[in-house]
Structure formats: C-alpha cells, structure tokens
Coordinates of C-alpha atoms in Angstrom, one line a residue:
M10 CA 31.3 175.5 30.5
S11 CA 28.3 176.9 32.4
R12 CA 26.0 174.1 31.1
Y13 CA 28.0 171.5 32.9
R14 CA 28.4 172.3 36.6
K15 CA 27.3 169.2 38.5
I16 CA 30.1 166.7 39.3
L17 CA 29.6 163.5 41.3
I18 CA 32.7 162.1 43.0
I19 CA 32.4 158.4 43.8
E20 CA 35.3 157.7 46.1
D21 CA 35.3 156.0 49.5
D22 CA 38.5 157.7 50.7
Q23 CA 37.1 160.7 52.5
D24 CA 40.4 162.8 52.3
I25 CA 40.7 162.3 48.5
S26 CA 37.0 162.9 47.8
R27 CA 37.1 166.1 49.9
V28 CA 40.2 167.4 48.2
I29 CA 38.7 166.8 44.8
K30 CA 35.4 168.4 45.8
D31 CA 37.1 171.5 47.2
Y32 CA 39.3 171.9 44.1
V33 CA 36.5 171.6 41.5
S34 CA 34.3 173.8 43.6
L35 CA 36.9 176.5 43.5
N36 CA 36.9 176.2 39.8
G37 CA 33.2 176.8 39.3
Y38 CA 31.6 173.4 39.6
E39 CA 29.0 172.1 42.0
A40 CA 30.2 168.8 43.4
S41 CA 28.7 166.0 45.5
I42 CA 30.3 163.0 47.0
A43 CA 29.2 159.3 47.2
H44 CA 31.2 156.9 49.3
S45 CA 29.7 153.7 48.0
G46 CA 28.1 152.3 44.9
K47 CA 24.6 152.2 46.4
E48 CA 24.9 155.8 47.4
A49 CA 26.2 156.7 44.0
L50 CA 23.3 155.2 42.1
H51 CA 20.9 157.0 44.4
S52 CA 22.7 160.3 43.8
I53 CA 22.7 159.8 40.0
E54 CA 18.9 159.2 40.1
I55 CA 18.0 162.2 42.2
W56 CA 20.8 164.7 41.3
N57 CA 21.5 164.0 37.7
P58 CA 25.2 164.9 37.6
E59 CA 26.8 166.0 34.3
F60 CA 30.2 164.4 35.0
I61 CA 31.2 161.5 37.2
I62 CA 34.6 160.7 38.8
L63 CA 34.6 157.1 39.7
D64 CA 37.1 155.2 41.9
I65 CA 37.5 151.5 41.1
M66 CA 37.9 150.3 44.7
L67 CA 34.6 150.8 46.5
P68 CA 33.4 149.0 49.6
D69 CA 30.3 147.5 48.2
I70 CA 30.8 147.0 44.5
D71 CA 33.7 147.0 42.0
G72 CA 33.9 150.4 40.3
I73 CA 34.1 148.9 36.8
E74 CA 30.8 147.0 37.5
L75 CA 29.3 150.2 38.8
C76 CA 30.4 151.9 35.6
R77 CA 28.6 149.2 33.6
Q78 CA 25.4 149.7 35.6
I79 CA 25.5 153.5 35.2
R80 CA 26.1 153.2 31.4
K81 CA 22.9 151.0 31.0
N82 CA 20.7 154.1 31.3
N83 CA 22.9 157.1 31.3
N84 CA 25.5 158.6 28.9
V85 CA 27.0 161.0 31.5
P86 CA 30.8 161.3 30.9
I87 CA 32.7 159.0 33.4
L88 CA 36.3 159.3 34.4
I89 CA 37.7 156.3 36.2
L90 CA 40.2 157.0 39.0
S91 CA 42.2 154.1 40.3
A92 CA 45.4 153.1 42.1
R93 CA 45.6 150.2 39.7
G94 CA 47.4 151.3 36.6
S95 CA 47.6 148.1 34.7
D96 CA 46.6 147.9 31.0
T97 CA 44.1 145.3 31.9
D98 CA 42.2 147.6 34.3
K99 CA 42.3 150.3 31.7
V100 CA 40.9 148.1 28.9
L101 CA 38.2 146.8 31.2
G102 CA 37.3 150.3 32.4
L103 CA 37.0 151.7 28.9
G104 CA 35.2 148.6 27.7
F105 CA 32.4 149.1 30.2
G106 CA 31.7 152.6 29.0
A107 CA 34.1 154.9 30.8
D108 CA 35.2 157.9 28.8
D109 CA 38.5 158.5 30.5
Y110 CA 41.0 157.0 33.0
M111 CA 43.5 158.3 35.5
T112 CA 45.7 156.6 38.0
K113 CA 46.6 157.6 41.6
P114 CA 48.5 159.6 42.5
F115 CA 47.2 162.3 40.2
S116 CA 47.5 166.0 39.6
L117 CA 44.4 168.1 40.5
R118 CA 45.3 170.4 37.6
E119 CA 45.4 167.5 35.2
L120 CA 42.1 166.2 36.6
L121 CA 40.4 169.5 36.0
A122 CA 41.8 169.6 32.5
R123 CA 40.4 166.2 31.8
I124 CA 37.0 167.2 33.2
E125 CA 36.8 170.4 31.1
S126 CA 38.1 168.6 28.0
N127 CA 35.4 165.8 28.2
L128 CA 32.6 168.3 28.8
R129 CA 33.7 170.5 25.9
R130 CA 33.5 167.3 23.7
V131 CA 30.0 166.6 24.9
E132 CA 29.0 170.2 24.2
S133 CA 30.4 170.0 20.8
M134 CA 28.5 166.8 20.0
V135 CA 25.3 168.4 21.3
G136 CA 25.9 171.2 18.8
I137 CA 26.2 168.7 16.0
Q138 CA 22.9 167.2 17.0
Q139 CA 21.2 170.6 17.0
A140 CA 22.7 171.7 13.7
K141 CA 20.6 172.2 10.6
P142 CA 20.4 169.0 8.5
S143 CA 23.0 168.8 5.8
D144 CA 24.3 166.1 3.5
E145 CA 27.8 166.6 4.8
H146 CA 26.8 165.1 8.1
V147 CA 26.0 161.8 6.5
L148 CA 28.8 159.5 5.2
H149 CA 27.8 156.3 3.3
L150 CA 30.5 153.6 3.2
G151 CA 29.0 150.6 1.6
K152 CA 27.1 148.8 4.4
I153 CA 28.1 151.5 7.0
T154 CA 26.4 154.8 7.3
I155 CA 27.8 157.5 9.7
D156 CA 25.3 160.2 10.5
K157 CA 27.0 162.9 12.5
Q158 CA 23.9 165.0 12.9
A159 CA 21.8 162.1 14.3
Y160 CA 24.9 161.0 16.4
K161 CA 24.6 157.4 15.3
V162 CA 26.3 154.8 13.1
T163 CA 24.5 152.0 11.3
K164 CA 25.6 148.8 9.6
D165 CA 23.3 146.9 7.2
G166 CA 20.5 149.2 8.6
T167 CA 21.1 148.2 12.2
E168 CA 22.4 150.8 14.6
I169 CA 25.8 150.0 16.1
S170 CA 26.2 150.7 19.8
L171 CA 29.1 153.1 20.3
S172 CA 30.2 155.1 23.4
A173 CA 30.4 158.9 23.2
K174 CA 34.2 158.8 22.8
E175 CA 34.0 156.0 20.2
L176 CA 31.6 158.2 18.1
E177 CA 33.7 161.3 18.5
L178 CA 36.9 159.5 17.4
L179 CA 35.1 157.9 14.4
F180 CA 33.6 161.3 13.5
Y181 CA 36.9 163.0 13.6
L182 CA 38.7 160.4 11.5
S183 CA 35.9 160.3 8.9
K184 CA 35.8 164.1 8.8
Y185 CA 39.4 164.1 7.6
K186 CA 39.2 160.9 5.6
N187 CA 42.4 159.5 4.2
Q188 CA 44.5 161.9 6.4
V189 CA 46.9 160.2 8.7
F190 CA 46.9 161.2 12.4
S191 CA 49.4 160.3 15.1
K192 CA 48.1 158.9 18.4
S193 CA 49.0 162.2 20.1
Q194 CA 47.1 164.2 17.5
L195 CA 44.0 162.1 18.0
L196 CA 44.3 162.3 21.8
D197 CA 44.5 166.0 21.6
A198 CA 41.6 166.4 19.0
V199 CA 39.2 164.1 20.7
W200 CA 40.2 164.1 24.4
G201 CA 41.9 167.5 24.4
Y202 CA 44.9 166.8 26.6
A203 CA 47.8 165.4 24.6
A204 CA 50.2 166.8 27.1
Y205 CA 48.7 164.6 29.9
G206 CA 47.1 161.7 28.1
D207 CA 48.2 158.1 27.7
E208 CA 48.5 157.2 24.0
S209 CA 47.5 153.6 24.8
T210 CA 43.9 155.0 25.1
I211 CA 43.9 155.5 21.4
T212 CA 45.0 151.9 20.8
V213 CA 42.1 150.7 22.9
Y214 CA 39.5 152.8 21.1
I215 CA 40.8 152.0 17.6
R216 CA 40.6 148.3 18.5
R217 CA 37.0 148.6 19.8
L218 CA 35.9 150.5 16.7
R219 CA 37.4 147.9 14.5
E220 CA 35.6 145.1 16.4
K221 CA 32.3 146.9 15.8
L222 CA 32.8 148.1 12.3
E223 CA 35.0 145.7 10.4
V224 CA 34.2 142.3 9.1
D225 CA 37.7 141.2 10.0
P226 CA 39.1 143.5 12.7
S227 CA 42.6 142.0 12.3
N228 CA 42.5 143.1 8.6
P229 CA 40.7 146.4 8.7
V230 CA 39.2 148.1 5.7
Y231 CA 38.0 151.4 7.2
I232 CA 40.4 152.3 9.9
K233 CA 43.9 151.7 8.7
T234 CA 47.2 151.6 10.6
V235 CA 50.0 153.6 9.0
W236 CA 52.9 152.0 10.6
G237 CA 55.3 154.3 12.4
I238 CA 52.8 157.2 12.1
G239 CA 49.3 156.5 13.2
Y240 CA 45.9 155.9 11.8
K241 CA 43.6 157.1 9.0
F242 CA 40.0 156.6 7.9
N243 CA 40.3 154.9 4.5
L244 CA 38.0 155.6 1.6
S245 CA 40.3 154.5 -1.2
E246 CA 39.2 150.9 -1.4
D247 CA 36.0 149.3 -2.7
K248 CA 33.8 148.5 0.3

C-alpha cells in the first residue's frame, strides 16, 4: 500500500478527527485534517490526497454536496462518515460519487479495513490500465462495449459516466459472465470487507448500473437478478 499514503479527514468534530488521524498515522498513512468544506477544497488542491474520509455534517456545506463538488474534477476514493444511517442518506451519498459509507459510531479497525480495501481496488484498476493490450479486456455486447484496459464503458459509441466502484462491479460481473454471485460475494470481491459491509450497498450499485446500461432498468437484459441468490451478468440473450 506504499503508493497510497495521504489521507484527508474532513470532519468538524476535533476529537473524532484527531482520533482517526492518530490511528491511520500509526498504521503507516500520512493524514491531514480539514474542519470545513472550504478548508477541504483548499487541501485537496494543494495536497492531492489519495483517500478522503468525509463527514456529512459540516459547518459551511453539506457533506454530500461537497462530495459532488470534489467528484467534478477528482476521482480520489471517498468514504462518507455520518451519524445519519438512513437508506436515503446512503443512496444520496453513493449517488453523488462516494465509494463507501460508514455510520457513527464506528470501529477504527473497520475504518482501516475499508481504507485499505478501497485503495487495493484502485491499485488493481491502475494495473488493468497499464496492462498489455489484449482482446480479453474488451467485451462487446450489442450496443454496449466494456473496455477493461481503457477503464471505460460505451453505449452506441458514447462513453457512459461510471464511478470507480460502478466500473469495478461491472468488470467483475462481466469477467465471470453468467455466474451467479450473492450480495456478500460481490461485496467481498469489489469492496473487500464482506464481514463488515452493508449488503444494501450492492442493491444501490446494481440499480445505478441498470439505470445507465439498460433500456428498461426495471426489466434488465444485462444484469439479471436470480431471486433468492443474487445477481449475474447475462450473455445468454440476444441483445
């Protein structure tokens, strides 16, 4: 994990931010704290962090709106940290580009596991981008083309905007096409923390992928639900 050492903690509670900073620092990361949205945007510009922990409740701007602003120009992994645990907050947070979500109170050990898991996934995707070109990296599905090496998905020749986690989930499902995976298996494979994760995260991401890929998201052709088991990437039908 030596390539990913700079963590920005955006949290207005000084006690919580200090505890997180001390803990991640003890585990080999360089950490910085921003107590407001304005301070956070300045830190991102001049410090270029490689991971962001973002609290929703900030004094000058809502954390979800800040997440949206960050994501306009930066693909840095973002983990939202919030005392609000409702599904609405989770969907909104993920919808604006967050890669992960935890609620307070939280385990520092779990937080570290989430950080390391997300950074491993980023490193893995960078490896795919740098790999030697090969046909196995490109999957043609009618109007949809999945290019794992170029790290992009196109439909009718137009690139579809997907978050890093959306891409990783789609790549994983397409890699094992027609194989059924449970939510916990997908959570472990893409996020890397099935023991800690919330399986509703998978539901959110599957819905978002369908909205972007399918002609009729409520009647999906590519990403199929296998009731009582999980999901599969379907290649058996004429597309």
